[in-house]
XYZ file of C-alpha atoms in Angstrom:
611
model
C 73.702 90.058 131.054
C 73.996 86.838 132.616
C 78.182 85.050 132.281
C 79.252 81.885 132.293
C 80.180 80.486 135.396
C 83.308 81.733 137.188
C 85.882 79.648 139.037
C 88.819 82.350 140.845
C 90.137 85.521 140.477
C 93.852 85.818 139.618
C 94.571 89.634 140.523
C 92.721 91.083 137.935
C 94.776 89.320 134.702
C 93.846 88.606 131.047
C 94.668 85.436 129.532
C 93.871 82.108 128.750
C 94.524 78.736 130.530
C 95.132 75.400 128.693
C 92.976 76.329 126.101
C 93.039 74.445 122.638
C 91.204 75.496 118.949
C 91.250 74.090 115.846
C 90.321 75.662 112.063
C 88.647 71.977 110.857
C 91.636 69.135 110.833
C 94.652 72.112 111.632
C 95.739 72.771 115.446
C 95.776 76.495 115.838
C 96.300 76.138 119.777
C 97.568 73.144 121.813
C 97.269 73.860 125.426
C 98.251 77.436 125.362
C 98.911 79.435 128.325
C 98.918 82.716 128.814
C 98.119 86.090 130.698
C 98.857 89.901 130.658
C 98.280 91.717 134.324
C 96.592 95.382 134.216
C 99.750 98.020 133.962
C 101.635 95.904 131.649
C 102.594 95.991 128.423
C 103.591 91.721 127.288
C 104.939 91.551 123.997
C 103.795 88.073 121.690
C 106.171 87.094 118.917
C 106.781 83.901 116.569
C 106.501 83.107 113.441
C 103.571 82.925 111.279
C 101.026 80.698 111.379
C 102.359 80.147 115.170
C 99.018 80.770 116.505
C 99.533 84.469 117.987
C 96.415 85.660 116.232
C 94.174 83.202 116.971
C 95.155 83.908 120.686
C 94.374 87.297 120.370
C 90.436 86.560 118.849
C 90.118 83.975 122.280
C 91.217 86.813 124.580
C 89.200 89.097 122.762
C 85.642 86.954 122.203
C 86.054 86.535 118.701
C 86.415 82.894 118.836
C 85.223 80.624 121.756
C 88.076 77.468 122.880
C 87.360 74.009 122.327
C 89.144 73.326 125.784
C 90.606 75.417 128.312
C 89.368 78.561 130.331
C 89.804 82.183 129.169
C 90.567 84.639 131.985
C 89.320 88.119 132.019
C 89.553 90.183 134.844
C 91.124 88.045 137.317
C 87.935 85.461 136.519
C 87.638 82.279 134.023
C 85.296 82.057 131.699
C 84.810 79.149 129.508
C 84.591 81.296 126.493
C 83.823 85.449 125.460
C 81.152 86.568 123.338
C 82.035 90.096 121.578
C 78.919 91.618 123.635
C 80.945 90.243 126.990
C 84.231 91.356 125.819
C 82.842 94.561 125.090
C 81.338 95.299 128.444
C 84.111 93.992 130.464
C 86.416 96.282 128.755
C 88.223 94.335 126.478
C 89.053 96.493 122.318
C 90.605 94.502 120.211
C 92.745 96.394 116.913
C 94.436 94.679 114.366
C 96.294 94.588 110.695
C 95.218 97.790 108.742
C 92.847 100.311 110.711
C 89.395 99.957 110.426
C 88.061 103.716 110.677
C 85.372 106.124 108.135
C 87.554 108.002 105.750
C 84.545 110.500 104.614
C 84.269 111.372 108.414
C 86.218 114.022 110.710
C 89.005 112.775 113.194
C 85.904 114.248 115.941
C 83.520 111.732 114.418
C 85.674 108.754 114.167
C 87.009 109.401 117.866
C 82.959 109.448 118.870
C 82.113 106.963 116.926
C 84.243 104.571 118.472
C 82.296 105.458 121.999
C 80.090 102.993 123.166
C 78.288 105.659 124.780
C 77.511 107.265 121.607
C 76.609 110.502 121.103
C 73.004 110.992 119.523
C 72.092 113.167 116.489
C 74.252 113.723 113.362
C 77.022 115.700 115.555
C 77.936 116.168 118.659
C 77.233 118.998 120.453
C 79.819 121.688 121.925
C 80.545 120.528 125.756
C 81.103 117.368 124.206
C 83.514 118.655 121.718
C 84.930 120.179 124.273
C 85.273 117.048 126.050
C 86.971 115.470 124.032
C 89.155 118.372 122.821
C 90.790 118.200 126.465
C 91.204 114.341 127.073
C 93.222 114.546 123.680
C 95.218 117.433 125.174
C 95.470 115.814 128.202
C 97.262 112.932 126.572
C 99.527 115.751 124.767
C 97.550 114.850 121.119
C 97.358 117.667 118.698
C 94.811 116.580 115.598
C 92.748 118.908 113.274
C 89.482 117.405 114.552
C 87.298 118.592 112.030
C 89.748 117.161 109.179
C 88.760 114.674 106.849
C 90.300 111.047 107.470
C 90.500 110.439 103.667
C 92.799 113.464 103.538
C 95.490 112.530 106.376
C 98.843 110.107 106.049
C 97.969 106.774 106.574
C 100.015 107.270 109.869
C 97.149 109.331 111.052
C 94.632 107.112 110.187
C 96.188 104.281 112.567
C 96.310 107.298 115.357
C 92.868 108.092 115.305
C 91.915 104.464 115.297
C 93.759 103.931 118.449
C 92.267 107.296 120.078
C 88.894 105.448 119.175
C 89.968 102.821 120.853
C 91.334 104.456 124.433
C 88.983 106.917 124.211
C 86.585 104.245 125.499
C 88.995 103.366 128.314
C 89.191 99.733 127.980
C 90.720 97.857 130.909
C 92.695 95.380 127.824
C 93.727 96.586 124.759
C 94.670 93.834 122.204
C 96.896 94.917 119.226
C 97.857 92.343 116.820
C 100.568 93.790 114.515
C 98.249 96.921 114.005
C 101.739 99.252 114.122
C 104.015 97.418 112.041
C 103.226 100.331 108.917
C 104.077 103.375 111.196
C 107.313 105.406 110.456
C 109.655 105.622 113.584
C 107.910 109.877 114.680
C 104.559 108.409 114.933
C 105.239 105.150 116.156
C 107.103 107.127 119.441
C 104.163 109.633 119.720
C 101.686 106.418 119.661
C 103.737 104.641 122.431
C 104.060 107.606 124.279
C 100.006 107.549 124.512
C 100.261 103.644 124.839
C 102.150 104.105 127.852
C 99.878 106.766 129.559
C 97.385 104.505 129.505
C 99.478 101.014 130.065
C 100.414 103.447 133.870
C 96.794 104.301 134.356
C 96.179 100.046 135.215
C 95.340 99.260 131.158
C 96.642 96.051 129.945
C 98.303 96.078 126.595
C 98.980 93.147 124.221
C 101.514 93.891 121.887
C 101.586 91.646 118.973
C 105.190 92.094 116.617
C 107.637 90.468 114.282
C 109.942 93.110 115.419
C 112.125 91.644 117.821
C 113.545 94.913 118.440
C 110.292 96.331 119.423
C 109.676 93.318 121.373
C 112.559 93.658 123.930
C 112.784 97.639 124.079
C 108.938 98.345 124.607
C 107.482 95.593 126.570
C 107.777 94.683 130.096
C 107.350 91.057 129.542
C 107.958 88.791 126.530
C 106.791 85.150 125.442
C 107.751 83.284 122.287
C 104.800 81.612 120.785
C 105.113 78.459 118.557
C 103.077 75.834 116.965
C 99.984 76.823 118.877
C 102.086 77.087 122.126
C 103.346 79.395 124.370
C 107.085 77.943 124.949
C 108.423 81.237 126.594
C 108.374 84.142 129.062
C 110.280 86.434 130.546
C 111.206 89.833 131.819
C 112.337 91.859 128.750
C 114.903 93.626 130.744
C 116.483 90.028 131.266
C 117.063 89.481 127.551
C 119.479 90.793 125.933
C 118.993 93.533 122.801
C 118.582 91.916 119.459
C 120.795 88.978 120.809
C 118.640 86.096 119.416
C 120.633 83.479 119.597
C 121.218 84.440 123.505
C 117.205 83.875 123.285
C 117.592 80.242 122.015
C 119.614 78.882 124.691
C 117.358 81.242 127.490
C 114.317 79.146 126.125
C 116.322 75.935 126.213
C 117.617 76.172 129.980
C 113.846 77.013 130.984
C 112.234 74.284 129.146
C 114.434 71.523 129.444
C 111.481 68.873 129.227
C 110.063 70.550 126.423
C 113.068 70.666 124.111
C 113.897 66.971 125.438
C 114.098 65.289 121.503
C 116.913 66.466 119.359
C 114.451 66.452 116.441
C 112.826 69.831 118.561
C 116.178 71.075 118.927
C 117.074 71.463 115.443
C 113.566 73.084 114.359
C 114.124 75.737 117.310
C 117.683 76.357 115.567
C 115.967 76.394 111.893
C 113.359 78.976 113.378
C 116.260 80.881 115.245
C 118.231 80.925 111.776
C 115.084 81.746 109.779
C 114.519 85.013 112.268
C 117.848 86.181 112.100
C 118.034 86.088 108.299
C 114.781 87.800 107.429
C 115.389 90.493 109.776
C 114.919 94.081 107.592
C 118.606 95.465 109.415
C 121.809 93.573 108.039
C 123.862 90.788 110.987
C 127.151 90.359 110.766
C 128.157 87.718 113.782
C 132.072 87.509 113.948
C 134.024 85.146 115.869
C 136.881 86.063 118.689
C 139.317 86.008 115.605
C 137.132 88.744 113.743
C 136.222 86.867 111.015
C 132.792 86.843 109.980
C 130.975 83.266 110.419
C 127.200 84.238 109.900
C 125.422 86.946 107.253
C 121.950 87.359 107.102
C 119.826 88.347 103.953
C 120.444 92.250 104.172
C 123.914 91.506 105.341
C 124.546 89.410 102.172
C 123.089 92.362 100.089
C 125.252 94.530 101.071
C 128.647 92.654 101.577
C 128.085 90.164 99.119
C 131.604 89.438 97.789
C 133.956 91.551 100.459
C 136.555 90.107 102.378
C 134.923 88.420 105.528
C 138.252 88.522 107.886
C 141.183 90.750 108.996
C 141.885 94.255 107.629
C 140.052 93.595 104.615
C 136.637 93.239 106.742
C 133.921 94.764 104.688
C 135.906 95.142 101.760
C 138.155 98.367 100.895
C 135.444 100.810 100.699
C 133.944 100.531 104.252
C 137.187 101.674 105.619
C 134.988 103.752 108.434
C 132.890 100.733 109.188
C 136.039 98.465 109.688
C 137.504 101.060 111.939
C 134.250 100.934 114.511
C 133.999 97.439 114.464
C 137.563 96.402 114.892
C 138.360 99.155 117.811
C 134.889 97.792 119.761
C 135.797 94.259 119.316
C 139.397 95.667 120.473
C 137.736 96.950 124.046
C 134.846 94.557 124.314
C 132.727 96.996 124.692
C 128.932 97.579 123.260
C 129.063 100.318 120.872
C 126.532 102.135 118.728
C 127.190 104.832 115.828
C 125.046 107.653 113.829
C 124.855 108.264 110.226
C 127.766 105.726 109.369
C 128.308 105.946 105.772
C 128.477 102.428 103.569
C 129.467 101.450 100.346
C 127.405 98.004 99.352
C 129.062 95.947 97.203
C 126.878 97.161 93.886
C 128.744 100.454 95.099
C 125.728 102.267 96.275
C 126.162 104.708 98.833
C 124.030 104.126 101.873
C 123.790 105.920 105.338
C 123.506 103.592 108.382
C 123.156 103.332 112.030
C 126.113 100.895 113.466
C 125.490 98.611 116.624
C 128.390 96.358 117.851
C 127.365 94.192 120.573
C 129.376 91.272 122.497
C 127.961 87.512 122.432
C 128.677 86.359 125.972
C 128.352 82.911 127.416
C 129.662 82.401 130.678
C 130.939 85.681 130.792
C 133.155 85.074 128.496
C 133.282 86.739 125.081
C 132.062 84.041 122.352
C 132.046 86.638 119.225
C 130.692 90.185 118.115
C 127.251 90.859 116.474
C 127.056 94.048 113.893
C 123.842 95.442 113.322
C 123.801 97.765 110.528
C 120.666 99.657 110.012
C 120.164 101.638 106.891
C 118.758 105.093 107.558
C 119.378 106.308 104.110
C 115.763 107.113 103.428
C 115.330 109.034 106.994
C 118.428 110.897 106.007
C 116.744 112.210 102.759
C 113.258 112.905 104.635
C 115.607 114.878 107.049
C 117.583 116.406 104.547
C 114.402 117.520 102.489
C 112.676 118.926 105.466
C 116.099 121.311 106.055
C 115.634 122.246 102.569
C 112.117 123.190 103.156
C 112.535 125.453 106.231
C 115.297 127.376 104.653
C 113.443 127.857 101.651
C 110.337 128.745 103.656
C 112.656 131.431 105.550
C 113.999 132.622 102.667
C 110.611 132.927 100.833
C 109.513 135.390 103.514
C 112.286 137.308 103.976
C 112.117 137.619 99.584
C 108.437 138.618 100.088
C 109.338 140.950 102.858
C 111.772 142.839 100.812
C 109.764 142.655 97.790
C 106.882 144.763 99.891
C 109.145 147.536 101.135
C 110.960 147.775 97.914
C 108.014 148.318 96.117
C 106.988 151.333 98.280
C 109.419 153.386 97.295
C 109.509 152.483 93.912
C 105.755 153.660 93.578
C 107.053 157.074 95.029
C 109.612 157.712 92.353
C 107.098 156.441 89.720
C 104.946 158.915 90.776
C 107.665 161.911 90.772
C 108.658 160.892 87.092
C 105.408 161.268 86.098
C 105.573 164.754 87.596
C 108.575 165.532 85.435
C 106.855 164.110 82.677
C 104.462 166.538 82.470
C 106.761 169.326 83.314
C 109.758 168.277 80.695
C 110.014 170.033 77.186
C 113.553 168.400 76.128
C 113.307 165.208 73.828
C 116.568 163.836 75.432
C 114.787 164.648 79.218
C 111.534 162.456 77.781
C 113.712 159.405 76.684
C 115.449 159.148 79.883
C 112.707 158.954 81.477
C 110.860 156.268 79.562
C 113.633 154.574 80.099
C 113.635 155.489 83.806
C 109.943 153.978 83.825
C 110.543 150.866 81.400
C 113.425 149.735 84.756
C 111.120 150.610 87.438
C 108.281 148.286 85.288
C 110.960 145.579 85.519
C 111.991 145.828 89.117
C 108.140 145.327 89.941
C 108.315 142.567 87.972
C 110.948 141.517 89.748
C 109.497 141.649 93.250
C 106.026 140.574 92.116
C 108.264 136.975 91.341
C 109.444 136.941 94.795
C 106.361 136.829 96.475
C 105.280 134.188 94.652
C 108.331 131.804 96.391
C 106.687 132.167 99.819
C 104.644 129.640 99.150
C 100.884 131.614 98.446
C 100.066 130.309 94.940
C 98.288 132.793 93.347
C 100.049 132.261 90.044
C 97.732 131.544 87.295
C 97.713 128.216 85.969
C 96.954 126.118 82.753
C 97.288 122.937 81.020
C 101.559 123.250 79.683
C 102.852 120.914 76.698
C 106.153 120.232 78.380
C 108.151 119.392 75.380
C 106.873 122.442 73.656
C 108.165 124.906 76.140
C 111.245 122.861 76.179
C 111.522 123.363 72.558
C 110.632 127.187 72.504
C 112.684 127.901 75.348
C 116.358 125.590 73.271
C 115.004 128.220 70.304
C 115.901 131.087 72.827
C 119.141 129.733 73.885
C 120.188 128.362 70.334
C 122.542 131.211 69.442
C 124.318 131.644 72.476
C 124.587 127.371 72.482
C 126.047 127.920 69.682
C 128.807 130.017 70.569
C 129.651 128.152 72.989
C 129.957 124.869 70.619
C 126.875 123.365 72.381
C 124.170 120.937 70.692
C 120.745 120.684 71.746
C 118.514 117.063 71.351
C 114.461 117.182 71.971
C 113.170 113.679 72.732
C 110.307 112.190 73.729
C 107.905 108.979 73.900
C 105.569 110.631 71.330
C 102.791 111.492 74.021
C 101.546 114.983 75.029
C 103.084 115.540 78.528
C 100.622 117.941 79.722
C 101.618 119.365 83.173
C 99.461 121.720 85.235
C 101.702 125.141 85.492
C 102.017 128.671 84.795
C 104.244 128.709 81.600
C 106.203 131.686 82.169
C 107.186 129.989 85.523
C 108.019 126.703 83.660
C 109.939 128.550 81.326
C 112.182 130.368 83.810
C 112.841 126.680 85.258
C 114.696 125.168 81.869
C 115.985 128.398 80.903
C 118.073 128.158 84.281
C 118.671 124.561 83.768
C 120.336 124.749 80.258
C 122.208 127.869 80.729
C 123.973 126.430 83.584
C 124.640 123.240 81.222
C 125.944 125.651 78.710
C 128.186 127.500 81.269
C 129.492 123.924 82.475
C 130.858 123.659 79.278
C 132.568 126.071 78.425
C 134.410 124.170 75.576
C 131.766 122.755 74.258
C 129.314 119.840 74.706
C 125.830 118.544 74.427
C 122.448 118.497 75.959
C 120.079 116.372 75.776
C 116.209 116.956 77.452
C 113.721 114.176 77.336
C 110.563 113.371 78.744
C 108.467 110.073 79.136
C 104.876 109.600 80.778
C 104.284 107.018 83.446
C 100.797 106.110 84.537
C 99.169 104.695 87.566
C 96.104 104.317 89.339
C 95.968 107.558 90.769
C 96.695 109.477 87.203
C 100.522 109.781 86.365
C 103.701 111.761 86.449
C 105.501 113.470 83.745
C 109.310 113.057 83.995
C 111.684 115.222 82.398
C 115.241 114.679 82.252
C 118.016 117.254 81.121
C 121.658 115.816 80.685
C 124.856 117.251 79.587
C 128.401 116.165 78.968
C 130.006 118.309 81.320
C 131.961 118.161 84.655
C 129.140 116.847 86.837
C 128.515 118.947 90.140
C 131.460 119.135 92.398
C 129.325 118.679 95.716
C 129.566 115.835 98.009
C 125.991 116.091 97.436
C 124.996 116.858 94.560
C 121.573 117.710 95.315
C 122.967 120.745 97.586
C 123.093 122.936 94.795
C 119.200 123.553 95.026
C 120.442 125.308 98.928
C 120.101 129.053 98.848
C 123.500 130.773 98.246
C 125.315 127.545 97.292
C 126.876 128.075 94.079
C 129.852 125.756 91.845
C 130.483 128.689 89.246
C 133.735 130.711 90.790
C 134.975 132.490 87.634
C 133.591 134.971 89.314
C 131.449 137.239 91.472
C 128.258 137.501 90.112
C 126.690 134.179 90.712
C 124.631 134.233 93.923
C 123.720 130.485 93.871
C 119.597 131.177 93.777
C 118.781 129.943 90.390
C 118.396 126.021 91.813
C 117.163 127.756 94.713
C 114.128 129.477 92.464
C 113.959 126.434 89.992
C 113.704 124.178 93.229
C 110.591 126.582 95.267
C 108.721 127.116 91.191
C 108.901 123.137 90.569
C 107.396 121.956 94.548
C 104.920 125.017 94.257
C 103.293 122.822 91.020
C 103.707 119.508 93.235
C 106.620 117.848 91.762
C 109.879 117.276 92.570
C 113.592 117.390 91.170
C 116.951 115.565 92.146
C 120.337 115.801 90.161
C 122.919 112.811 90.051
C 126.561 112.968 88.480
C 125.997 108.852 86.292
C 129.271 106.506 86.307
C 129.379 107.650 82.279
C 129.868 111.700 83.444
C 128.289 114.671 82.709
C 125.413 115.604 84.872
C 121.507 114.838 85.019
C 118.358 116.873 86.743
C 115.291 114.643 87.043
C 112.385 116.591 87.141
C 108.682 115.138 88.286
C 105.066 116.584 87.430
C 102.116 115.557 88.351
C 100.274 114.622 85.064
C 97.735 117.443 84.310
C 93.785 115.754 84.545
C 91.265 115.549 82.218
């Protein structure tokens, strides 16, 4: 197709050149300048409603400037349609991923080929083409998996496979990874960057300033429709955003020429810094703490903000780091730090201490405290799983060979059976059989913990087993001096399970409260319903009044072999371990706190049975 006229070629860049647009009476771009060069990855970051999205639909066609010239290519054009964008190589991806859920990750790849494949799927050479360009950028997807069934990580993934799988010459992403946990936002740079070295251009469109600085090889600040800076990332220093102030103020000393401009670049400055998601703390050379932003209010709000008493008394740890690398004036960064926020929750962190220099001389210290807590737990919880996976196996394992032999002997006591005349010889036997009958039973349950659900299932009244199983336990509760209380919100909490399993979960759970409490006590089980959009959850809670559990973390006791009963011998520490594997085999879930009252709770979560 025929382009618009084309003035010079600038080594192959994207970009535009004082180009202005306007939605009705409200600038959107004044004069902007701009360009990314093919092997490059530029970052673009402001505020919002600074104009960084419009830019983006210029560059990419979707919008045509009222002024200015858009370069593609190394040429100017006076404006892209989609069709030219298209065919000189320019994708464009942005905010939440636009992709067919009801199709495979195959078909959405294809269908994001301009070459498209005909028919309604595609045949086998070019499955198997594109089976090795994904392992050729070290991708490993289920390709004939529905979309509609994946993490939402995986549907951003695909969407960008889509994209590169066309090998476009400029990629534009505005903000379309801001969602992705830290794993998949790695793997998808990782490809990024294959691509970025293979000539691509990439525009990388973040609020993350982090991001910004480590990814990119070039930065620019955008604001009020402008493009006010640019420069090498590796120039910049980390996080350091007020350094970034005064770097835009010694290159644009005619721009920043009114005081008036000043003081909105230090509101914006300000404004960044306290809406960051990680908690600032910027002390001065005397260690005392001049600046707190949002998350750093949160969780200091009220602590000491000088001296030894820095952080208040429970963040001895924290106080420690900071003071000893404000000590050596050295940048410092620390794993897994742990924090106590001022409404005394307990929070894991990762700690960076950095130096504000001007001049070379040290000016203050900025503490960036990150809270990982939630990682920690995902981490934690994916431990959990691969030791109960390998113990699962090795259970099954056993379970098979025992059961071998056990068939033998039944088989040679049916032999005697036949061959005994002596009451007394016919009893023992039964009895022999009536053991061997439970040690199947026995092994049968231990297969059923490697994760192969072939358990029957069926619609369970939870408060009704709860109820039948307290009847069970009611004499030797009461011998004990322990009271049992049933309470609910008066709905049916109807949980799809195998109630012999269910029952073998509370039956461990309140004779552990009963041997907690040895002198006596109470427990108390309850269960509400909570409803959403997707169907519900029935939650179950059982408390007691006794010690609490004597773990740094509590939830430990669901480990195999980790046990807090040492009267004596006999307890292996694999009832949580069983209650744990029967409660995530039914998709739920269960966590156990020690509250600020005492006494200890489990939590447990079920799906809420359908229909």
């Amino acid at each position: 197709m025929a382009f618009p006229e084309s003035t010079r070629t600038v080594a192959g860049a994207y970009g535009v050149r004082g180009v202005d647009y306007a939605f009705g009476m409200h600038p959107a771009l004044r004069d902007a300048t701009f360009s990314v060069a093919p092997g490059e990855i530029h970052a673009l970051v402001g505020a919002h409603h600074a104009g960084k999205s419009t830019l983006c639909a210029v560059m990419s066609g979707r919008l045509i400037p009222e002024r200015g010239m858009v370069l593609a290519g190394g040429r100017d054009f006076s404006g892209l349609t989609p069709q030219m964008a298209k065919e000189m190589g320019i994708t464009h991806l942005s905010g939440r991923p636009r992709i067919y859920p009801r199709q495979t990750v195959l078909e959405n790849i294809i269908l994001g080929d301009r070459r498209r494949w005909l028919g309604l799927f595609p045949g086998r050479r070019y499955r198997r083409k594109i089976k090795d360009w994904l392992w050729d950028n070290q991708i490993v997807l289920p390709l004939d998996a529905k979309i509609q069934e994946a993490p939402y990580e995986q549907w951003v993934l695909v969407e960008i496979l889509s994209k590169l799988y066309q090998n476009p010459s400029f990629l534009v992403m505005d903000e379309a990874l801001e969602e992705l946990n830290q794993p998949y936002f790695n793997r998808v740079l990782k490809l990024l960057r294959r691509h970025v070295d293979n000539g691509m251009a990439l525009l990388f469109v973040t609020h993350r300033i982090e991001d910004a600085l480590s990814i990119a090889d070039r930065v620019s600040v955008m604001r009020h429709g402008n493009v006010i800076l640019t420069s090498s990332a590796k120039s910049m220093e980390r996080l350091n955003l007020i350094r970034l102030c005064y770097a835009q103020l010694d290159r644009q000393d005619d721009y920043f020429s009114s005081q008036e401009t000043f003081r909105e670049l230090m509101r914006y400055t300000e404004a960044m810094l306290r809406d960051l998601p990680t908690a600032i703390v910027i002390l001065d050379p005397k260690r005392a703490a001049r600046f707190l932003n949002n998350n750093g209010e949160a969780i200091f709000a009220g602590t000491p903000r000088e001296g030894e008493s820095l952080f208040g008394r429970d963040n001895a740890r924290l106080r420690e780091l900071v003071l000893g690398a404000c000590d050596s004036g050295a940048d410092e960064q620390y794993h897994n730090v742990p924090v106590t926020a001022a409404d005394k929750r307990k929070l894991i962190a990762d700690v960076r201490i950095q130096s504000i220099r001007e001049n070379e001389v040290n000016v203050g210290t900025m503490v960036i405290i990150e809270d990982v807590s939630f990682r920690e737990e995902l981490r934690r919880r994916l431990v959990l799983s691969d030791q109960l996976a390998s113990i699962g196996l090795l259970a099954a394992g056993v379970a098979h060979e025992v059961n071998n032999p056990l068939e033998i002997i039944g088989n040679y006591l049916n032999y005697l059976r036949d061959d005994a005349s002596n009451p007394e010889n016919l009893e023992v036997i039964s009895r022999m059989e009536e053991e061997i009958t439970r040690i199947h039973a026995i092994t049968n349950s231990l297969v059923s913990y490697t994760g192969s659900d072939g358990t029957a299932r069926e619609q369970v009244d939870v408060m009704a087993l709860v109820r039948e199983t307290v009847g069970l336990l009611q004499f030797h509760g009461g011998c004990r001096s322990v009271d049992f209380t049933c309470r609910d919100d008066g709905g049916r909490a109807l949980v799809d399970a195998n109630s012999a399993e269910l029952r073998q979960v509370f039956l461990n759970l309140m004779r552990n409260a009963i041997d907690a409490m040895p002198t006596g006590g109470a427990v108390e089980i309850a269960s509400s319903i909570i409803t959403d959009a997707d169907g519900g959850w029935v939650i179950v809670t059982v408390a007691d009044t006794g010690p609490g559990v004597s773990l740094d973390n509590p939830n430990d006791v669901f480990l195999p072999f980790v046990s807090t009963k040492k009267a004596n011998g006999s307890h292996q520490g694999l009832g949580l371990y069983i209650v744990y594997g029967i409660i995530e085999k039914f998709g739920g879930s269960i966590k156990v706190t020690n509250p600020p009252g005492g006494g200890c709770e489990f939590r447990l979560s079920f799906p809420l049975a359908k229909g």
